[in-house]
Coordinates of C-alpha atoms in Angstrom, one line a residue:
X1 CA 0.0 0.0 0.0
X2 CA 0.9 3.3 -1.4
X3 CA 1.8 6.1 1.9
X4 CA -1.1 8.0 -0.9
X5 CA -3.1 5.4 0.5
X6 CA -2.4 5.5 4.3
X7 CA -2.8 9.5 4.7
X8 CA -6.0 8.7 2.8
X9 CA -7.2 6.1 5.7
X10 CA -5.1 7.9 8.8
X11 CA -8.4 11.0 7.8
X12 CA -10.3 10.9 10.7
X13 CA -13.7 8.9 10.5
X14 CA -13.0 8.0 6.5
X15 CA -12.5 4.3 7.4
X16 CA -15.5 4.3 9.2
X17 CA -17.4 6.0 7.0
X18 CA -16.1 3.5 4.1
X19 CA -17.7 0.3 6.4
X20 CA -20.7 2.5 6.7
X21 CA -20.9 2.8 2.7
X22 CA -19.8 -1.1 2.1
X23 CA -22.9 -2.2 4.5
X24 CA -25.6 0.4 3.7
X25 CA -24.9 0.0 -0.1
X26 CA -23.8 -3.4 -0.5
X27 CA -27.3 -3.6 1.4
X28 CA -29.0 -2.3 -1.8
X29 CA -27.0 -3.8 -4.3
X30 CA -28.1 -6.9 -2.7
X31 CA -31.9 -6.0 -4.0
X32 CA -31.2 -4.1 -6.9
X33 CA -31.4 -6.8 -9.2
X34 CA -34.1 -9.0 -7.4
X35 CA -36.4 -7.1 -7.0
X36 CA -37.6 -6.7 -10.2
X37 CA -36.8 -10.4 -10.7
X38 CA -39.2 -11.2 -8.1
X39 CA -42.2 -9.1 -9.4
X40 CA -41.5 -10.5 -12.9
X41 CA -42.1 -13.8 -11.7
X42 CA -44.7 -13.0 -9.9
X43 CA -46.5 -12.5 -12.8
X44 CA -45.6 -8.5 -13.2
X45 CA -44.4 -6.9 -16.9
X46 CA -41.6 -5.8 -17.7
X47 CA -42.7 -1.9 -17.2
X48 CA -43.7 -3.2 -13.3
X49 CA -40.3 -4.6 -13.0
X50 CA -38.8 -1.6 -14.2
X51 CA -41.4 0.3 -11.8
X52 CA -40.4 -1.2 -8.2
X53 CA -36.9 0.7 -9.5
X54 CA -38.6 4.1 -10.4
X55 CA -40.7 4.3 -7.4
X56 CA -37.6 3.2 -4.9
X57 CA -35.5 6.3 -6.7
X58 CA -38.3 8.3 -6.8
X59 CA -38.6 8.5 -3.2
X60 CA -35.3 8.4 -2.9
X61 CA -35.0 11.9 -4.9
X62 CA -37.9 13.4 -2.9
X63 CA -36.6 12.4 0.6
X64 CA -33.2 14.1 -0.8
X65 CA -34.4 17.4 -1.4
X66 CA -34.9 17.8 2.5
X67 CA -31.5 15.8 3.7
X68 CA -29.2 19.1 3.6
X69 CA -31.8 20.6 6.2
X70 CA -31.5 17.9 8.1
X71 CA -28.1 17.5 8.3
X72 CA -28.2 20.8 10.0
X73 CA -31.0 20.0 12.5
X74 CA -29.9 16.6 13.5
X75 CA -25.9 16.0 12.1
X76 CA -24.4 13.7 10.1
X77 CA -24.8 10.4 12.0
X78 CA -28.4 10.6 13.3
X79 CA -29.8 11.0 9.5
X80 CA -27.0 8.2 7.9
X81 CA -28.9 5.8 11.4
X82 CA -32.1 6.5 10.6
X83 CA -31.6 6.0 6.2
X84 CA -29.7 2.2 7.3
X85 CA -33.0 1.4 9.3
X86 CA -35.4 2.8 6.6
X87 CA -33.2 0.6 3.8
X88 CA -33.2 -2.4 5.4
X89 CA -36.3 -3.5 8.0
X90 CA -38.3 -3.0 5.7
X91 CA -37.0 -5.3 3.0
X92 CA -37.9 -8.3 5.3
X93 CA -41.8 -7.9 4.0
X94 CA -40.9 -8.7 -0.1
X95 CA -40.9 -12.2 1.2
X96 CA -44.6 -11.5 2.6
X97 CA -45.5 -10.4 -1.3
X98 CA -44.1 -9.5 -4.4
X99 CA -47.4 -8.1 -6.2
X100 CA -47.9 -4.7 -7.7
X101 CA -49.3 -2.7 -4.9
X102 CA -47.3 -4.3 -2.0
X103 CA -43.9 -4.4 -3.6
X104 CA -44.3 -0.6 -5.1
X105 CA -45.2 0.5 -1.1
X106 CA -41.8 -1.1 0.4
X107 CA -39.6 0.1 -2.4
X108 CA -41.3 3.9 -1.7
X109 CA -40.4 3.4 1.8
X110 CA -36.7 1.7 1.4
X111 CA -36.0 4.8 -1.3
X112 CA -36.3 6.9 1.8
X113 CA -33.5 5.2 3.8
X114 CA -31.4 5.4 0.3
X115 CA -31.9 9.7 0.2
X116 CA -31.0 9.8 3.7
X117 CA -28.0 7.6 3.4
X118 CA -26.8 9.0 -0.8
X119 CA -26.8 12.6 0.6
X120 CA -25.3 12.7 3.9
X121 CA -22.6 9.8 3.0
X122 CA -21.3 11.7 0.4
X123 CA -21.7 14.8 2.5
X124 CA -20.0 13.5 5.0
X125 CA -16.7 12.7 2.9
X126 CA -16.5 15.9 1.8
X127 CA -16.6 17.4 5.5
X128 CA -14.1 14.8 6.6
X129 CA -11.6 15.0 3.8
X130 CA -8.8 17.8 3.6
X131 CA -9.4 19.5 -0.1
X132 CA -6.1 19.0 -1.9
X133 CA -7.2 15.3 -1.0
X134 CA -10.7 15.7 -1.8
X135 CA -10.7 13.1 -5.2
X136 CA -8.7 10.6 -3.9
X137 CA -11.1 10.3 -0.5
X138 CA -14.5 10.1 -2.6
X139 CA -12.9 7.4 -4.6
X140 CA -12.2 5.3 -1.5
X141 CA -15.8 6.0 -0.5
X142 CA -16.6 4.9 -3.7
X143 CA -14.4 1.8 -3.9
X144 CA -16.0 0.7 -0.5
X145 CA -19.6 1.0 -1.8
X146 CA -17.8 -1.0 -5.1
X147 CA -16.7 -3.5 -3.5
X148 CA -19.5 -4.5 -1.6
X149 CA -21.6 -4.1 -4.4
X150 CA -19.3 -6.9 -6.1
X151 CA -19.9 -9.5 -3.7
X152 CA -23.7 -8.3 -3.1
X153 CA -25.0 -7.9 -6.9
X154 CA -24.2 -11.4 -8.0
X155 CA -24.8 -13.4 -4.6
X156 CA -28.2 -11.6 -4.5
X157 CA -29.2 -13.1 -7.3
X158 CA -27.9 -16.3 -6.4
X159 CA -29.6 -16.5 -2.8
X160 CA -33.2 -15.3 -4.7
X161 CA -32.3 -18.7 -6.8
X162 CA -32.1 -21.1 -3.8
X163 CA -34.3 -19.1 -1.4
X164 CA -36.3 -15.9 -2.1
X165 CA -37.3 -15.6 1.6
X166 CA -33.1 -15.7 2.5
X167 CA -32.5 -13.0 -0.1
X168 CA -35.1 -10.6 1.3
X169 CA -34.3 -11.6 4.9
X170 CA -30.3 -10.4 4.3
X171 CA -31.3 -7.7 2.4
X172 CA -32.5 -6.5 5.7
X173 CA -29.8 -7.3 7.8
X174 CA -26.8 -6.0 6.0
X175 CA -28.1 -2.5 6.0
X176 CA -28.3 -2.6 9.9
X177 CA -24.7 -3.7 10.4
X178 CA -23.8 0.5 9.3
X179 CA -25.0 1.1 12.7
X180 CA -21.8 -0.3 13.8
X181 CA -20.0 1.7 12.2
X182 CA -22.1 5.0 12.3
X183 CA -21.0 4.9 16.2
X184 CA -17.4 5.5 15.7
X185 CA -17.7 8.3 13.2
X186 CA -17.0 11.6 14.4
X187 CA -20.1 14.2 15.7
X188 CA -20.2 16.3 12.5
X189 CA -22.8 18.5 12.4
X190 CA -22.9 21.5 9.4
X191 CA -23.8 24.7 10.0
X192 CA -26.6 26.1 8.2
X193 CA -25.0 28.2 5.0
X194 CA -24.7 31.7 4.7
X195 CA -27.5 33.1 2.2
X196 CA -26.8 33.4 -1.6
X197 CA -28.0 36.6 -3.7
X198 CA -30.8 35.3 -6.7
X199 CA -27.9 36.3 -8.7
X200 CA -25.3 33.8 -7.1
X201 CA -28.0 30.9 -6.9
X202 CA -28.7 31.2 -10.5
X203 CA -25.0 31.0 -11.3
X204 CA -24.5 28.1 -9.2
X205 CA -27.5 26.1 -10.6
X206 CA -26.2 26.7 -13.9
X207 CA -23.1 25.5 -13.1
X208 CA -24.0 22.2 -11.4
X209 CA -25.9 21.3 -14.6
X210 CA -23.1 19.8 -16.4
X211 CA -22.5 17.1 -13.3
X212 CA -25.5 16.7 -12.8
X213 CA -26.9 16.0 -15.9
X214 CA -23.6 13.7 -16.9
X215 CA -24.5 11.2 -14.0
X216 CA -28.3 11.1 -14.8
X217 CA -27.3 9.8 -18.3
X218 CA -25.0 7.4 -17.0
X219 CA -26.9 6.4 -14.0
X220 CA -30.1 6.0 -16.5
X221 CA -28.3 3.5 -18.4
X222 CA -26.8 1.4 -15.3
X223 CA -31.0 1.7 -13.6
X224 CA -31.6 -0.2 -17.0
X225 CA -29.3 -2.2 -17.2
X226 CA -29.3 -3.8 -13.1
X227 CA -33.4 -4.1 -13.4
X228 CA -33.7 -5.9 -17.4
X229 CA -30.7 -7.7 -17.8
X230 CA -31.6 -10.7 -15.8
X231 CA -35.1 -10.5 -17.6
X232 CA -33.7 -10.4 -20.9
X233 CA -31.4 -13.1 -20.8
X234 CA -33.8 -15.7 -18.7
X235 CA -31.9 -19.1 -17.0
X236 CA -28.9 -17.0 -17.0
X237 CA -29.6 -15.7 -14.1
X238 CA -26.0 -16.3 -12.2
X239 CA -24.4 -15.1 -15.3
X240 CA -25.7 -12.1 -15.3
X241 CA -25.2 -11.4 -11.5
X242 CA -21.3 -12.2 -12.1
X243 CA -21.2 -9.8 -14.9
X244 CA -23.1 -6.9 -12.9
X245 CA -20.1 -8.2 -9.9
X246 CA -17.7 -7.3 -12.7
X247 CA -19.6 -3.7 -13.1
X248 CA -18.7 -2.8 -9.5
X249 CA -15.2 -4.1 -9.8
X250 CA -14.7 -2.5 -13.0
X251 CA -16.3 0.8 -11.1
X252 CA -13.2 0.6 -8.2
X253 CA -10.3 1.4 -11.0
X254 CA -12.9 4.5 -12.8
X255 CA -13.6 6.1 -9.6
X256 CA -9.9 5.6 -7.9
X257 CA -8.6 6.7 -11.5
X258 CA -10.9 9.9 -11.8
X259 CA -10.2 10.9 -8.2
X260 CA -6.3 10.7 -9.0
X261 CA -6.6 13.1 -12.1
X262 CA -8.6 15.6 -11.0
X263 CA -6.6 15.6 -8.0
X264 CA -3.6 15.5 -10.0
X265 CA -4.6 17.5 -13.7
X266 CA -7.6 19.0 -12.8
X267 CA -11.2 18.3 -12.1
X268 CA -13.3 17.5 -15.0
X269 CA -10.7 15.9 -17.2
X270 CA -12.2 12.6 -17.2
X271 CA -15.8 13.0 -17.9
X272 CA -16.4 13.1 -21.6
X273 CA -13.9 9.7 -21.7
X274 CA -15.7 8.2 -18.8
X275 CA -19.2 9.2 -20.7
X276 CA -17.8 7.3 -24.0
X277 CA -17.1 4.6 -22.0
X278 CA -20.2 4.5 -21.0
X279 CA -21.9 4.8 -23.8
X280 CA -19.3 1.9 -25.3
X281 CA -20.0 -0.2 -22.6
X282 CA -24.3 -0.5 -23.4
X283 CA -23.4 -0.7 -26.8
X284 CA -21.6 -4.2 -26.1
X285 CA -24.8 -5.2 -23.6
X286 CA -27.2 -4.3 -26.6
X287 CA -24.9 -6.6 -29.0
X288 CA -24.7 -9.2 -26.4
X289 CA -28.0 -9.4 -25.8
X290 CA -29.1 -9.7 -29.6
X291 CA -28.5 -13.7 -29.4
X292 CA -27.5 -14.1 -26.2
X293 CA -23.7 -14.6 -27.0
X294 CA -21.1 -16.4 -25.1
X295 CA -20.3 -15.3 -21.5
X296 CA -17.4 -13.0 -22.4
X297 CA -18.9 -10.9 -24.2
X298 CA -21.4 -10.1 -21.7
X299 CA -17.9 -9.7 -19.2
X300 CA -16.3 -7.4 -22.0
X301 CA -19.1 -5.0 -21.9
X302 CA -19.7 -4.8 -17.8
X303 CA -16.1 -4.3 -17.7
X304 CA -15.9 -1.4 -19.9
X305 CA -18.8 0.1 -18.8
X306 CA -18.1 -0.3 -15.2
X307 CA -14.7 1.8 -15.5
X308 CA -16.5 5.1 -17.6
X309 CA -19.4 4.5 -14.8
X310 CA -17.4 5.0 -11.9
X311 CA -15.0 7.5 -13.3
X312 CA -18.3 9.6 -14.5
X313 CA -19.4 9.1 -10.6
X314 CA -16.2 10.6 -8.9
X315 CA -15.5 13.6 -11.5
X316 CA -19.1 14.6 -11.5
X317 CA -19.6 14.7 -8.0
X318 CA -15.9 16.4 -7.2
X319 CA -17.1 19.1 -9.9
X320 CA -20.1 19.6 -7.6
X321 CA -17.8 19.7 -4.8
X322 CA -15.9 22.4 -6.2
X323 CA -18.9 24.5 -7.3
X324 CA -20.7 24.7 -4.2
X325 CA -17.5 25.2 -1.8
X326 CA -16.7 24.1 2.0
X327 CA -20.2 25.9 3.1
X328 CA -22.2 24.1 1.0
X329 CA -21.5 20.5 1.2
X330 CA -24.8 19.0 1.8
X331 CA -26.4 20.9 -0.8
X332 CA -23.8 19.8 -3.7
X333 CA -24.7 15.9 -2.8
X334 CA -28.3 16.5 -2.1
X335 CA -28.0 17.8 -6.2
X336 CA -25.7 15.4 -7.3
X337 CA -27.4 12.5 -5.9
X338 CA -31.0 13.5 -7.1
X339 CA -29.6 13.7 -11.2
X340 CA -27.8 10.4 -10.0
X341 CA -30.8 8.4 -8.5
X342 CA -33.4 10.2 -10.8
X343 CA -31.2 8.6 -13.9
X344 CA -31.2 5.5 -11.9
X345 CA -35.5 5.7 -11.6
X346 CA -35.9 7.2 -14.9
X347 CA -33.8 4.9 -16.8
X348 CA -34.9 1.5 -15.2
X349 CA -39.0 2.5 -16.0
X350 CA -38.3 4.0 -19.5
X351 CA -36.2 1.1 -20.6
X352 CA -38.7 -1.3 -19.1
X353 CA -41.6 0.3 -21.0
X354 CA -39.6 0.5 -24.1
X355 CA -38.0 -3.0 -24.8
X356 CA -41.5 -4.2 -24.3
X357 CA -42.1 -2.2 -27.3
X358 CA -39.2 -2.4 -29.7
X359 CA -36.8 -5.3 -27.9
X360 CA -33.8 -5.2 -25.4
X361 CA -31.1 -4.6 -28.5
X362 CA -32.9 -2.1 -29.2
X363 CA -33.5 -0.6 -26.0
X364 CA -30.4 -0.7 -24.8
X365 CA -29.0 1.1 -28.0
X366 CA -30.9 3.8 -27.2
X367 CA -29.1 4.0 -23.9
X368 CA -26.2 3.8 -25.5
X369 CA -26.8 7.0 -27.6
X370 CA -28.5 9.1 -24.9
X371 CA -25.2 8.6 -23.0
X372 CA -22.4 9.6 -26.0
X373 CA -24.9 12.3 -26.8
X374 CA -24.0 13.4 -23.2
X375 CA -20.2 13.1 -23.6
X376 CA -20.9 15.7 -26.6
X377 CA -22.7 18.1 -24.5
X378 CA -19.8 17.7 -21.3
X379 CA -17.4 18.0 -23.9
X380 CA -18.8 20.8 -25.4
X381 CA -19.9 23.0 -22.3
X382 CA -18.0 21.2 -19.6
X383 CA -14.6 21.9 -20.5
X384 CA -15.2 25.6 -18.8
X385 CA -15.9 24.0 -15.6
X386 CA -13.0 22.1 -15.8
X387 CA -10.3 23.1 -13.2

């Protein structure tokens, strides 16, 4: 290990904070893919499936709007409690039912958890980290959240095989163990910030667009992606829970690699190349699924879309780091997270509703254009908010 690497974990509360992420994430990772699963063999269509994703991020976004106020009311580790205990208890009550109405009201409620725990996580990094080390600590974040992800996304899938009631039980668990590590972070509470003239809001809002909209596209195309792939390629279930696996691991060398450059060269270097990668990435998962080819294909394309996913992550958010400043932490991931988890929603229930119309190859080209369109417009207008 790299003395880079031990100033990173000697930051006081970041290794805590990074067991919080692994457990309240891999926590969601676990369900991510089931879920949907589940209500499709339940009976539900593909635009349901896609559904129990939309309304879980759509709650997630509302409940996000109001975390910054929050923070300041209650702190940092009261709101990241109360999101692991919203994420997981109720997760226990998909192995009651799975059908329409009862799966849509426990993925509303679970989003909730997830916008408490999106916004004050990455909040929280941003408070604990010094600046000139800013990148570098939200990749660790993020290679903690990857990580578990790896291990959760494909054994999720695997447990829903043998027993749906075990996969739904754990899904609740996991979350819970954060608590553990919530109690040794630090008491960091943020003061409220100082008010902005209408002229300085409007400036900030326009830039934050740029991030924002960058990790909507990509996040659109991953919500797709996590909820349709084990529904396009039926009895290939495990397959498709190693190559999502290989998406988070893939995710650990974009985000670490983003965070280093902009650190390093400047931030908002790597966005329009993570953005083609990307786009490259659901390219290969549209050609893969066109007769379900061989394995490694299916590898190939998670792996290369996994690194432009996490580097799009790290820059975009670091950009919204920069733009908002020391005072307004909370607000920065309260935005960031709502383009990131309304992509997510948005691109799981559109996706759904179209490849019931015009296929999964098709589909997921579409995806694949929406997100190098992006890397035009970041390339285009972002290179101004480049530092």
């Amino acid at each position: 290990m790299t003395s880079r690497s031990n100033s990173l974990l000697s930051i006081r509360g970041l290794p805590a904070a990074m067991a919080m992420g692994a457990a309240a994430f891999g926590g969601w990772g676990l369900l991510l893919p089931v879920v949907p699963l589940a209500v499709s063999l339940g009976g539900g269509s593909d635009a349901l499936a896609g559904a129990s994703t939309a309304v879980f991020m759509a709650a997630t976004v509302l409940t996000q709007l109001f975390v910054p106020k929050l923070l300041v009311r209650f702190g940092h580790r009261l709101v990241l409690a109360a999101g692991c205990v919203f994420l997981g208890l109720p997760a226990v009550l998909f192995a009651v039912s799975v059908a329409a109405a009862p799966a849509l009201s426990v993925s509303a409620v679970r989003g909730i958890g997830f916008g408490l725990l999106t916004v004050a996580s990455a909040a929280l990094v941003a408070e604990l980290a010094p600046h000139d080390q800013l990148g570098r600590a939200t990749g660790a974040q993020g290679i903690a959240v990857a990580l578990a992800q790896m291990v959760t996304l494909p054994a999720g899938l695997v447990l829903f095989a043998l027993s749906p009631t075990s996969v739904f039980v754990i899904g609740a668990v996991v979350p819970l163990i954060g608590l553990i590590a919530i109690a040794f972070l630090p008491a960091t509470h943020p003061a409220a910030p100082p008010a902005r003239r209408a002229s300085e809001k409007r400036s900030a809002a326009k830039q934050f667009v740029v991030p924002c909209l960058a990790i909507a596209a990509a996040s659109a195309s991953f919500g797709g992606l996590s909820s349709l792939l084990p529904i396009a390629e039926p009895g290939r279930e495990s397959m498709i829970g190693v190559a999502l696996a290989v998406v988070s691991g893939s995710m650990l060398v974009g985000r670490y690699g983003a965070g280093s450059v902009a650190d390093r060269f400047g931030i908002g270097r790597a966005l329009t190349p993570a953005l083609v990668l990307v786009s490259t990435g659901v390219a290969l998962f549209a050609f893969a699924v066109a007769d379900s080819h061989p394995a490694v294909v299916f590898m190939g394309a998670a792996a290369v879309f996994g690194i432009g996913y996490g580097a799009t992550q790290n820059d975009s958010l670091v950009m919204t780091f920069r733009v908002a400043g020391p005072e307004r932490f909370s607000q920065a991931s309260a935005a960031w997270n709502i383009g990131f988890d309304a992509g997510t929603g948005a691109g799981a229930m559109a996706l759904g509703v179209i490849v019931g119309t015009v296929g999964y190859t098709s589909g997921f080209a579409m995806a694949a254009a929406v997100a190098l369109v992006m890397a035009v417009v970041v390339g285009v207008f972002g290179a101004r908010s480049a530092g």
